[in-house]
Tab-separated table of C-alpha atoms and ligand atoms in Angstrom:
chain	number	residue	atom	x	y	z
A	27	UNK	CA	-25.857	56.212	-77.547
A	28	UNK	CA	-23.519	53.398	-76.678
A	29	UNK	CA	-21.423	52.103	-79.597
A	30	UNK	CA	-19.216	49.102	-80.003
A	31	UNK	CA	-15.699	49.608	-81.303
A	32	UNK	CA	-13.221	47.063	-82.582
A	33	UNK	CA	-10.249	47.671	-80.297
A	34	UNK	CA	-8.050	44.803	-81.489
A	35	UNK	CA	-7.775	42.281	-84.309
A	36	UNK	CA	-5.621	39.162	-84.518
A	37	UNK	CA	-5.158	36.009	-86.509
A	38	UNK	CA	-3.468	32.641	-86.578
A	39	UNK	CA	-2.614	30.516	-89.596
A	40	UNK	CA	-0.989	27.066	-89.451
A	41	UNK	CA	2.660	26.731	-90.520
A	42	UNK	CA	2.118	24.209	-93.310
A	43	UNK	CA	2.044	25.964	-96.689
A	44	UNK	CA	0.387	23.974	-99.495
A	45	UNK	CA	1.086	25.329	-102.966
A	46	UNK	CA	-0.866	24.745	-106.167
A	47	UNK	CA	2.083	22.614	-107.301
A	48	UNK	CA	1.560	20.411	-104.225
A	49	UNK	CA	-2.084	19.926	-105.261
A	50	UNK	CA	-1.034	19.069	-108.841
A	51	UNK	CA	0.575	15.941	-107.390
A	52	UNK	CA	-2.711	14.835	-105.767
A	53	UNK	CA	-5.232	15.365	-108.563
A	54	UNK	CA	-5.744	16.446	-112.134
A	55	UNK	CA	-5.375	20.189	-111.738
A	56	UNK	CA	-2.811	22.843	-112.594
A	57	UNK	CA	-1.292	25.951	-111.091
A	58	UNK	CA	-2.469	27.906	-114.147
A	59	UNK	CA	-6.108	26.766	-113.803
A	60	UNK	CA	-6.251	27.550	-110.088
A	61	UNK	CA	-4.672	30.985	-110.468
A	62	UNK	CA	-6.789	31.929	-113.468
A	63	UNK	CA	-10.131	30.809	-111.922
A	64	UNK	CA	-9.557	31.691	-108.261
A	65	UNK	CA	-6.423	33.824	-107.823
A	66	UNK	CA	-5.115	31.384	-105.191
A	67	UNK	CA	-1.389	30.467	-105.156
A	68	UNK	CA	-1.180	28.704	-101.804
A	69	UNK	CA	-3.114	27.947	-98.635
A	70	UNK	CA	-2.353	26.702	-95.118
A	71	UNK	CA	-3.308	23.262	-93.803
A	72	UNK	CA	-3.449	22.446	-90.100
A	73	UNK	CA	-1.119	20.105	-88.230
A	74	UNK	CA	-3.358	17.523	-86.581
A	75	UNK	CA	-0.836	17.000	-83.786
A	76	UNK	CA	-1.199	20.553	-82.489
A	77	UNK	CA	-3.854	22.654	-84.233
A	78	UNK	CA	-7.572	22.475	-83.439
A	79	UNK	CA	-10.360	24.799	-84.479
A	80	UNK	CA	-10.760	26.081	-80.897
A	81	UNK	CA	-7.073	26.540	-80.155
A	82	UNK	CA	-6.482	28.342	-83.452
A	83	UNK	CA	-9.334	30.660	-82.417
A	84	UNK	CA	-7.679	31.117	-79.017
A	85	UNK	CA	-4.335	31.999	-80.599
A	86	UNK	CA	-6.004	34.580	-82.857
A	87	UNK	CA	-7.850	35.979	-79.814
A	88	UNK	CA	-4.610	36.292	-77.836
A	89	UNK	CA	-3.043	38.355	-80.621
A	90	UNK	CA	-6.142	40.575	-80.759
A	91	UNK	CA	-6.149	41.033	-76.965
A	92	UNK	CA	-2.458	41.911	-76.948
A	93	UNK	CA	-2.857	44.499	-79.688
A	94	UNK	CA	-5.880	45.959	-77.874
A	95	UNK	CA	-4.093	46.002	-74.494
A	96	UNK	CA	-7.078	44.174	-73.055
A	97	UNK	CA	-6.786	41.298	-70.593
A	98	UNK	CA	-8.624	38.056	-71.378
A	99	UNK	CA	-10.388	38.320	-68.003
A	100	UNK	CA	-12.301	41.356	-69.326
A	101	UNK	CA	-14.131	39.267	-71.959
A	102	UNK	CA	-17.861	38.968	-71.148
A	103	UNK	CA	-18.961	36.921	-74.165
A	104	UNK	CA	-17.465	34.682	-76.854
A	105	UNK	CA	-19.089	34.518	-80.293
A	106	UNK	CA	-17.479	31.699	-82.263
A	107	UNK	CA	-18.196	31.285	-85.968
A	108	UNK	CA	-17.219	28.046	-87.689
A	109	UNK	CA	-18.628	25.299	-89.892
A	110	UNK	CA	-15.757	22.961	-89.018
A	111	UNK	CA	-16.115	22.634	-85.223
A	112	UNK	CA	-13.954	20.371	-83.078
A	113	UNK	CA	-16.959	18.231	-82.110
A	114	UNK	CA	-20.503	17.681	-83.397
A	115	UNK	CA	-21.378	19.192	-80.033
A	116	UNK	CA	-20.655	21.118	-77.903
A	117	UNK	CA	-19.556	23.973	-80.117
A	118	UNK	CA	-15.978	25.247	-80.274
A	119	UNK	CA	-16.868	28.390	-78.274
A	120	UNK	CA	-16.792	26.572	-74.938
A	121	UNK	CA	-13.524	24.864	-75.880
A	122	UNK	CA	-11.955	28.223	-76.603
A	123	UNK	CA	-13.369	29.569	-73.337
A	124	UNK	CA	-11.572	26.769	-71.499
A	125	UNK	CA	-8.388	27.273	-73.519
A	126	UNK	CA	-8.330	30.963	-72.533
A	127	UNK	CA	-8.820	30.033	-68.868
A	128	UNK	CA	-12.237	31.697	-68.771
A	129	UNK	CA	-14.132	28.592	-67.643
A	130	UNK	CA	-13.966	29.667	-63.983
A	131	UNK	CA	-15.665	32.913	-64.958
A	132	UNK	CA	-18.429	30.919	-66.736
A	133	UNK	CA	-18.888	33.574	-69.434
A	134	UNK	CA	-21.328	32.703	-72.219
A	135	UNK	CA	-20.177	31.220	-75.511
A	136	UNK	CA	-22.384	31.403	-78.602
A	137	UNK	CA	-21.591	29.268	-81.649
A	138	UNK	CA	-22.816	30.306	-85.024
A	139	UNK	CA	-22.625	28.350	-88.260
A	140	UNK	CA	-23.329	30.786	-91.033
A	141	UNK	CA	-20.344	29.664	-93.104
A	142	UNK	CA	-18.601	32.478	-94.979
A	143	UNK	CA	-20.991	35.062	-93.495
A	144	UNK	CA	-20.340	33.738	-89.978
A	145	UNK	CA	-17.918	36.421	-88.846
A	146	UNK	CA	-20.096	39.343	-89.967
A	147	UNK	CA	-23.174	37.667	-88.454
A	148	UNK	CA	-21.114	37.257	-85.258
A	149	UNK	CA	-20.094	40.904	-85.318
A	150	UNK	CA	-23.741	41.885	-85.592
A	151	UNK	CA	-24.682	39.688	-82.620
A	152	UNK	CA	-21.849	41.113	-80.512
A	153	UNK	CA	-22.795	44.662	-81.521
A	154	UNK	CA	-26.389	44.180	-80.336
A	155	UNK	CA	-25.286	42.861	-76.929
A	156	UNK	CA	-22.969	45.835	-76.467
A	157	UNK	CA	-25.498	48.426	-77.658
A	158	UNK	CA	-28.153	47.140	-75.248
A	159	UNK	CA	-25.662	47.456	-72.395
A	160	UNK	CA	-25.656	43.766	-71.541
A	161	UNK	CA	-21.934	43.245	-72.216
A	162	UNK	CA	-18.889	45.526	-72.370
A	163	UNK	CA	-16.236	43.328	-74.012
A	164	UNK	CA	-16.989	40.660	-76.596
A	165	UNK	CA	-14.655	38.567	-78.730
A	166	UNK	CA	-15.853	37.480	-82.172
A	167	UNK	CA	-13.896	34.631	-83.728
A	168	UNK	CA	-13.956	32.963	-87.135
A	169	UNK	CA	-11.945	29.727	-87.292
A	170	UNK	CA	-11.894	26.867	-89.757
A	171	UNK	CA	-10.122	23.604	-90.410
A	172	UNK	CA	-11.348	22.813	-93.901
A	173	UNK	CA	-8.435	20.648	-95.020
A	174	UNK	CA	-9.376	17.526	-93.056
A	175	UNK	CA	-12.756	17.459	-94.848
A	176	UNK	CA	-11.441	18.021	-98.376
A	177	UNK	CA	-11.095	15.177	-100.837
A	178	UNK	CA	-8.033	15.440	-103.065
A	179	UNK	CA	-9.509	13.686	-106.066
A	180	UNK	CA	-10.596	14.590	-109.579
A	181	UNK	CA	-14.289	14.439	-108.647
A	182	UNK	CA	-13.791	17.044	-105.913
A	183	UNK	CA	-11.063	19.177	-107.482
A	184	UNK	CA	-13.355	22.204	-108.036
A	185	UNK	CA	-13.866	22.351	-104.241
A	186	UNK	CA	-10.569	21.176	-102.794
A	187	UNK	CA	-8.371	23.732	-104.573
A	188	UNK	CA	-10.307	26.622	-103.040
A	189	UNK	CA	-10.345	26.114	-99.284
A	190	UNK	CA	-7.763	26.565	-96.524
A	191	UNK	CA	-7.389	26.679	-92.742
A	192	UNK	CA	-6.954	29.588	-90.326
A	193	UNK	CA	-8.506	31.739	-87.636
A	194	UNK	CA	-9.124	35.411	-86.944
A	195	UNK	CA	-10.563	37.380	-84.044
A	196	UNK	CA	-11.822	40.841	-83.162
A	197	UNK	CA	-12.241	42.324	-79.688
A	198	UNK	CA	-15.250	44.643	-79.415
A	199	UNK	CA	-15.709	47.066	-76.545
A	200	UNK	CA	-18.407	49.491	-75.504
A	201	UNK	CA	-17.648	53.145	-76.252
A	202	UNK	CA	-19.446	56.433	-75.692
A	203	UNK	CA	-17.585	58.273	-78.473
A	204	UNK	CA	-20.291	59.372	-80.909
A	205	UNK	CA	-19.943	58.425	-84.566
A	206	UNK	CA	-17.148	55.900	-84.005
A	207	UNK	CA	-17.252	52.129	-84.061
A	208	UNK	CA	-19.691	49.792	-85.778
A	209	UNK	CA	-22.133	52.118	-87.539
A	210	UNK	CA	-24.480	49.371	-88.724
A	211	UNK	CA	-24.697	45.708	-89.675
A	212	UNK	CA	-26.949	44.082	-92.272
A	213	UNK	CA	-27.768	40.378	-92.488
A	214	UNK	CA	-29.680	38.366	-95.075
A	215	UNK	CA	-30.437	34.748	-95.945
A	216	UNK	CA	-32.223	32.840	-98.700
A	217	UNK	CA	-32.777	29.168	-97.918
A	218	UNK	CA	-33.972	28.483	-101.468
A	219	UNK	CA	-30.363	27.715	-102.299
A	220	UNK	CA	-29.401	25.731	-99.176
A	221	UNK	CA	-28.367	22.676	-101.176
A	222	UNK	CA	-26.253	24.557	-103.740
A	223	UNK	CA	-23.341	24.782	-101.292
A	224	UNK	CA	-23.570	22.257	-98.461
A	225	UNK	CA	-22.387	19.088	-96.792
A	226	UNK	CA	-25.307	16.664	-96.555
A	227	UNK	CA	-24.029	13.913	-94.280
A	228	UNK	CA	-24.021	12.996	-91.478
A	229	UNK	CA	-27.218	15.005	-91.139
A	230	UNK	CA	-30.332	14.132	-89.152
A	231	UNK	CA	-32.950	14.585	-91.871
A	232	UNK	CA	-32.309	11.913	-94.487
A	233	UNK	CA	-35.065	9.525	-93.411
A	234	UNK	CA	-32.465	6.973	-92.411
A	235	UNK	CA	-32.428	5.093	-89.184
A	236	UNK	CA	-28.768	5.810	-88.663
A	237	UNK	CA	-27.045	9.104	-89.176
A	238	UNK	CA	-23.710	7.646	-90.199
A	239	UNK	CA	-23.378	4.520	-92.315
A	240	UNK	CA	-20.280	2.739	-93.626
A	241	UNK	CA	-21.197	3.330	-97.286
A	242	UNK	CA	-21.148	7.079	-96.746
A	243	UNK	CA	-17.386	6.973	-96.546
A	244	UNK	CA	-17.204	6.499	-100.318
A	245	UNK	CA	-19.964	8.972	-101.123
A	246	UNK	CA	-19.415	12.590	-101.997
A	247	UNK	CA	-22.258	13.359	-99.574
A	248	UNK	CA	-19.889	13.732	-96.628
A	249	UNK	CA	-17.856	16.239	-98.646
A	250	UNK	CA	-18.839	19.753	-99.686
A	251	UNK	CA	-21.157	19.937	-102.672
A	252	UNK	CA	-20.738	23.261	-104.475
A	253	UNK	CA	-22.522	24.501	-107.561
A	254	UNK	CA	-19.649	26.879	-108.308
A	255	UNK	CA	-21.239	28.716	-111.227
A	256	UNK	CA	-24.472	29.429	-109.369
A	257	UNK	CA	-22.632	30.454	-106.209
A	258	UNK	CA	-20.521	32.837	-108.265
A	259	UNK	CA	-23.549	34.444	-109.945
A	260	UNK	CA	-25.413	35.003	-106.683
A	261	UNK	CA	-22.309	36.143	-104.821
A	262	UNK	CA	-21.538	39.041	-107.148
A	263	UNK	CA	-25.126	40.330	-106.948
A	264	UNK	CA	-25.516	39.971	-103.176
A	265	UNK	CA	-22.107	41.477	-102.401
A	266	UNK	CA	-23.045	44.598	-104.367
A	267	UNK	CA	-26.497	44.834	-102.753
A	268	UNK	CA	-25.334	44.458	-99.189
A	269	UNK	CA	-22.475	46.967	-99.589
A	270	UNK	CA	-24.938	49.476	-101.055
A	271	UNK	CA	-27.344	48.813	-98.177
A	272	UNK	CA	-24.656	49.571	-95.591
A	273	UNK	CA	-23.618	52.805	-97.331
A	274	UNK	CA	-27.187	53.969	-97.783
A	275	UNK	CA	-28.127	53.256	-94.156
A	276	UNK	CA	-25.393	55.652	-93.049
A	277	UNK	CA	-25.742	58.356	-95.705
A	278	UNK	CA	-22.345	57.428	-97.179
A	279	UNK	CA	-21.209	56.830	-100.736
A	280	UNK	CA	-18.678	54.398	-102.185
A	281	UNK	CA	-16.214	57.299	-102.414
A	282	UNK	CA	-16.251	57.472	-98.590
A	283	UNK	CA	-14.894	53.916	-98.233
A	284	UNK	CA	-11.268	53.827	-97.078
A	285	UNK	CA	-11.019	50.049	-97.136
A	286	UNK	CA	-13.381	47.328	-98.334
A	287	UNK	CA	-12.635	43.941	-96.775
A	288	UNK	CA	-14.725	41.364	-98.613
A	289	UNK	CA	-14.930	37.688	-97.709
A	290	UNK	CA	-12.069	36.075	-99.623
A	291	UNK	CA	-14.169	33.717	-101.761
A	292	UNK	CA	-12.462	34.029	-105.119
A	293	UNK	CA	-10.216	36.782	-106.501
A	294	UNK	CA	-12.466	37.044	-109.557
A	295	UNK	CA	-15.420	37.889	-107.319
A	296	UNK	CA	-13.376	40.501	-105.436
A	297	UNK	CA	-12.093	42.041	-108.674
A	298	UNK	CA	-15.626	42.179	-110.055
A	299	UNK	CA	-16.829	44.105	-106.976
A	300	UNK	CA	-13.842	46.443	-107.091
A	301	UNK	CA	-14.449	47.253	-110.759
A	302	UNK	CA	-18.233	47.643	-110.381
A	303	UNK	CA	-17.746	50.035	-107.476
A	304	UNK	CA	-14.933	51.764	-109.381
A	305	UNK	CA	-12.745	51.623	-106.295
A	306	UNK	CA	-9.001	51.926	-106.521
A	307	UNK	CA	-7.289	48.546	-106.074
A	308	UNK	CA	-5.602	49.850	-102.927
A	309	UNK	CA	-9.021	50.246	-101.297
A	310	UNK	CA	-10.008	46.604	-101.618
A	311	UNK	CA	-8.127	44.127	-99.467
A	312	UNK	CA	-7.142	40.695	-100.808
A	313	UNK	CA	-5.061	37.951	-99.267
A	314	UNK	CA	-6.795	34.955	-100.876
A	315	UNK	CA	-3.595	34.482	-102.925
A	316	UNK	CA	-1.843	33.203	-99.769
A	317	UNK	CA	-4.637	31.554	-97.761
A	318	UNK	CA	-7.379	30.428	-100.146
A	319	UNK	CA	-10.948	30.663	-98.884
A	320	UNK	CA	-10.943	30.176	-95.110
A	321	UNK	CA	-14.732	30.543	-94.789
A	322	UNK	CA	-15.651	32.250	-91.465
A	323	UNK	CA	-11.989	33.057	-90.796
A	324	UNK	CA	-11.343	34.951	-94.018
A	325	UNK	CA	-12.597	38.412	-93.020
A	326	UNK	CA	-10.957	38.540	-89.560
A	327	UNK	CA	-7.631	37.252	-90.973
A	328	UNK	CA	-7.826	39.925	-93.674
A	329	UNK	CA	-8.762	42.610	-91.119
A	330	UNK	CA	-5.861	41.604	-88.889
A	331	UNK	CA	-3.337	41.689	-91.744
A	332	UNK	CA	-4.709	44.948	-93.161
A	333	UNK	CA	-4.455	46.581	-89.725
A	334	UNK	CA	-0.887	45.309	-89.243
A	335	UNK	CA	0.096	46.645	-92.680
A	336	UNK	CA	-1.181	50.101	-91.712
A	337	UNK	CA	-4.067	49.945	-94.184
A	338	UNK	CA	-6.644	50.604	-91.450
A	339	UNK	CA	-6.110	53.769	-89.448
A	340	UNK	CA	-8.068	55.604	-86.781
A	341	UNK	CA	-11.229	57.150	-88.227
A	342	UNK	CA	-11.090	55.175	-91.506
A	343	UNK	CA	-14.386	53.995	-92.947
A	344	UNK	CA	-14.099	50.219	-93.292
A	345	UNK	CA	-16.729	48.110	-95.022
A	346	UNK	CA	-16.959	44.347	-94.470
A	347	UNK	CA	-19.044	42.201	-96.812
A	348	UNK	CA	-19.637	38.461	-96.934
A	349	UNK	CA	-21.536	35.840	-98.896
A	350	UNK	CA	-21.731	32.095	-98.490
A	351	UNK	CA	-23.605	28.879	-97.895
A	352	UNK	CA	-27.281	29.240	-97.045
A	353	UNK	CA	-27.219	31.391	-99.053
A	354	UNK	CA	-26.375	33.971	-96.420
A	355	UNK	CA	-24.829	37.391	-96.900
A	356	UNK	CA	-24.036	40.320	-94.644
A	357	UNK	CA	-22.168	43.604	-94.307
A	358	UNK	CA	-20.878	45.922	-91.612
A	359	UNK	CA	-19.816	49.558	-91.858
A	360	UNK	CA	-17.229	50.622	-89.300
A	361	UNK	CA	-15.788	54.046	-88.484
A	362	UNK	CA	-12.511	52.762	-87.061
B	431	COA	N1	-8.499	22.005	-111.971
B	431	COA	C1	-8.644	21.906	-113.296
B	431	COA	N2	-9.829	21.912	-113.917
B	431	COA	C2	-10.936	22.018	-113.154
B	431	COA	C3	-10.845	22.128	-111.751
B	431	COA	C4	-9.573	22.117	-111.172
B	431	COA	N3	-9.382	22.230	-109.838
B	431	COA	N4	-12.100	22.238	-111.255
B	431	COA	C5	-12.939	22.182	-112.303
B	431	COA	N5	-12.252	22.074	-113.436
B	431	COA	C6	-12.739	21.991	-114.804
B	431	COA	C7	-14.144	21.485	-114.897
B	431	COA	O1	-14.186	20.091	-114.860
B	431	COA	C8	-14.601	22.050	-116.217
B	431	COA	O2	-14.107	21.241	-117.237
B	431	COA	P1	-14.951	20.998	-118.597
B	431	COA	O3	-15.094	22.349	-119.208
B	431	COA	O4	-14.082	20.070	-119.351
B	431	COA	O5	-16.254	20.417	-118.159
B	431	COA	C9	-13.870	23.389	-116.305
B	431	COA	O6	-12.795	23.310	-115.364
B	431	COA	C10	-14.743	24.574	-115.955
B	431	COA	O7	-15.477	24.276	-114.779
B	431	COA	P2	-16.424	25.320	-114.116
B	431	COA	O8	-16.981	24.703	-112.874
B	431	COA	O9	-17.382	25.870	-115.117
B	431	COA	O10	-15.368	26.474	-113.750
B	431	COA	P3	-15.599	27.897	-113.178
B	431	COA	O11	-15.000	28.900	-114.075
B	431	COA	O12	-17.011	28.133	-112.728
B	431	COA	O13	-14.699	27.878	-111.892
B	431	COA	C11	-14.970	27.764	-109.522
B	431	COA	C12	-15.004	26.998	-110.843
B	431	COA	C13	-15.366	26.825	-108.419
B	431	COA	C14	-13.561	28.293	-109.317
B	431	COA	C15	-15.948	28.970	-109.632
B	431	COA	O14	-17.200	28.527	-110.057
B	431	COA	C16	-16.110	29.695	-108.348
B	431	COA	O15	-15.154	30.237	-107.804
B	431	COA	N6	-17.332	29.774	-107.856
B	431	COA	C17	-17.588	30.419	-106.599
B	431	COA	C18	-17.132	29.517	-105.517
B	431	COA	C19	-17.079	30.175	-104.225
B	431	COA	O16	-16.819	31.351	-104.114
B	431	COA	N7	-17.344	29.382	-103.213
B	431	COA	C20	-17.298	29.819	-101.898
B	431	COA	C21	-18.466	30.626	-101.625
B	431	COA	S1	-18.214	31.515	-100.242
């Protein structure tokens, strides 16, 4: 049976570091509140003169390719996960294709917008294409520029302290080595809660003649609406379920996990999962302290840093788990 293996991971984060103290100057918040409720100390914000969603994805991909000793020309498919694309359309995947010089090769680019679950959804899509034999080398990217959509005001402070910018990438390749690579992926969604974490405007379904109107600029409707308490309650349940599903599907137990890399939503959520699973702290990766929640980029940035720190080694059992807007949630179990 053909498997897909992650042969390289990479990431890119913008240079600009924004601390909680910086945010204190913009709205009624405090370093203590942010750290206590989210675990975040700082995040990165993009530089509009040089960083775009697609080129941050390209820079993360280049690092992943280099570490994998794979040439960009070998890529057969791009899967690009983001909810903050460069344009309304086309998606950022084609822009990254062009940036990597792969436009002449006309390889396919798929854009997916499953928010914080986007990277794991993307991994699942890439895995299916490799397992069926259609493609040999696929890059999965998660990239986000959240900062340009945040509102630094008291009415939006519960949202704007959480999010940050960045990109991460994984190169997947076909392999015939049995029992190694992506063992399984698991995806779920529940549209009942679509409006509990969403940006409404400019959408196409508001029974308005025009999609974008001048008065929207003052409305919160063009900013993220987040029912934080509800999101939190669902997240902790779904994370636990989808991790258990991945372990069960492969006849593994939580004791077999070498590293759990959860979506970096909130340190309290991660700590809850770690304690419920009774995993040692060293087996659960966290970097939300330095980057905030980077939505689709959070898992690949974490994977890339964990790998570079030597926390992911050949043959390790790595579990990825995500939850986010939709609600959507997903997991992947990988024998590295
Ligand atoms: N600074 C200071 N105070 C703030 C604040 C901020 N940035 N944001 C909200 N508050 C205040 C509220 O106004 C409220 O004040 P009140 O008690 O006087 O009414 C108080 O803090 C508590 O607000 P609440 O919303 O109940 O806090 P919380 O403990 O639920 O924490 C979140 C808020 C957003 C941190 C938390 O709900 C959360 O992390 N949810 C999950 C979000 C998430 O993971 N989203 C991404 C999904 S992938």
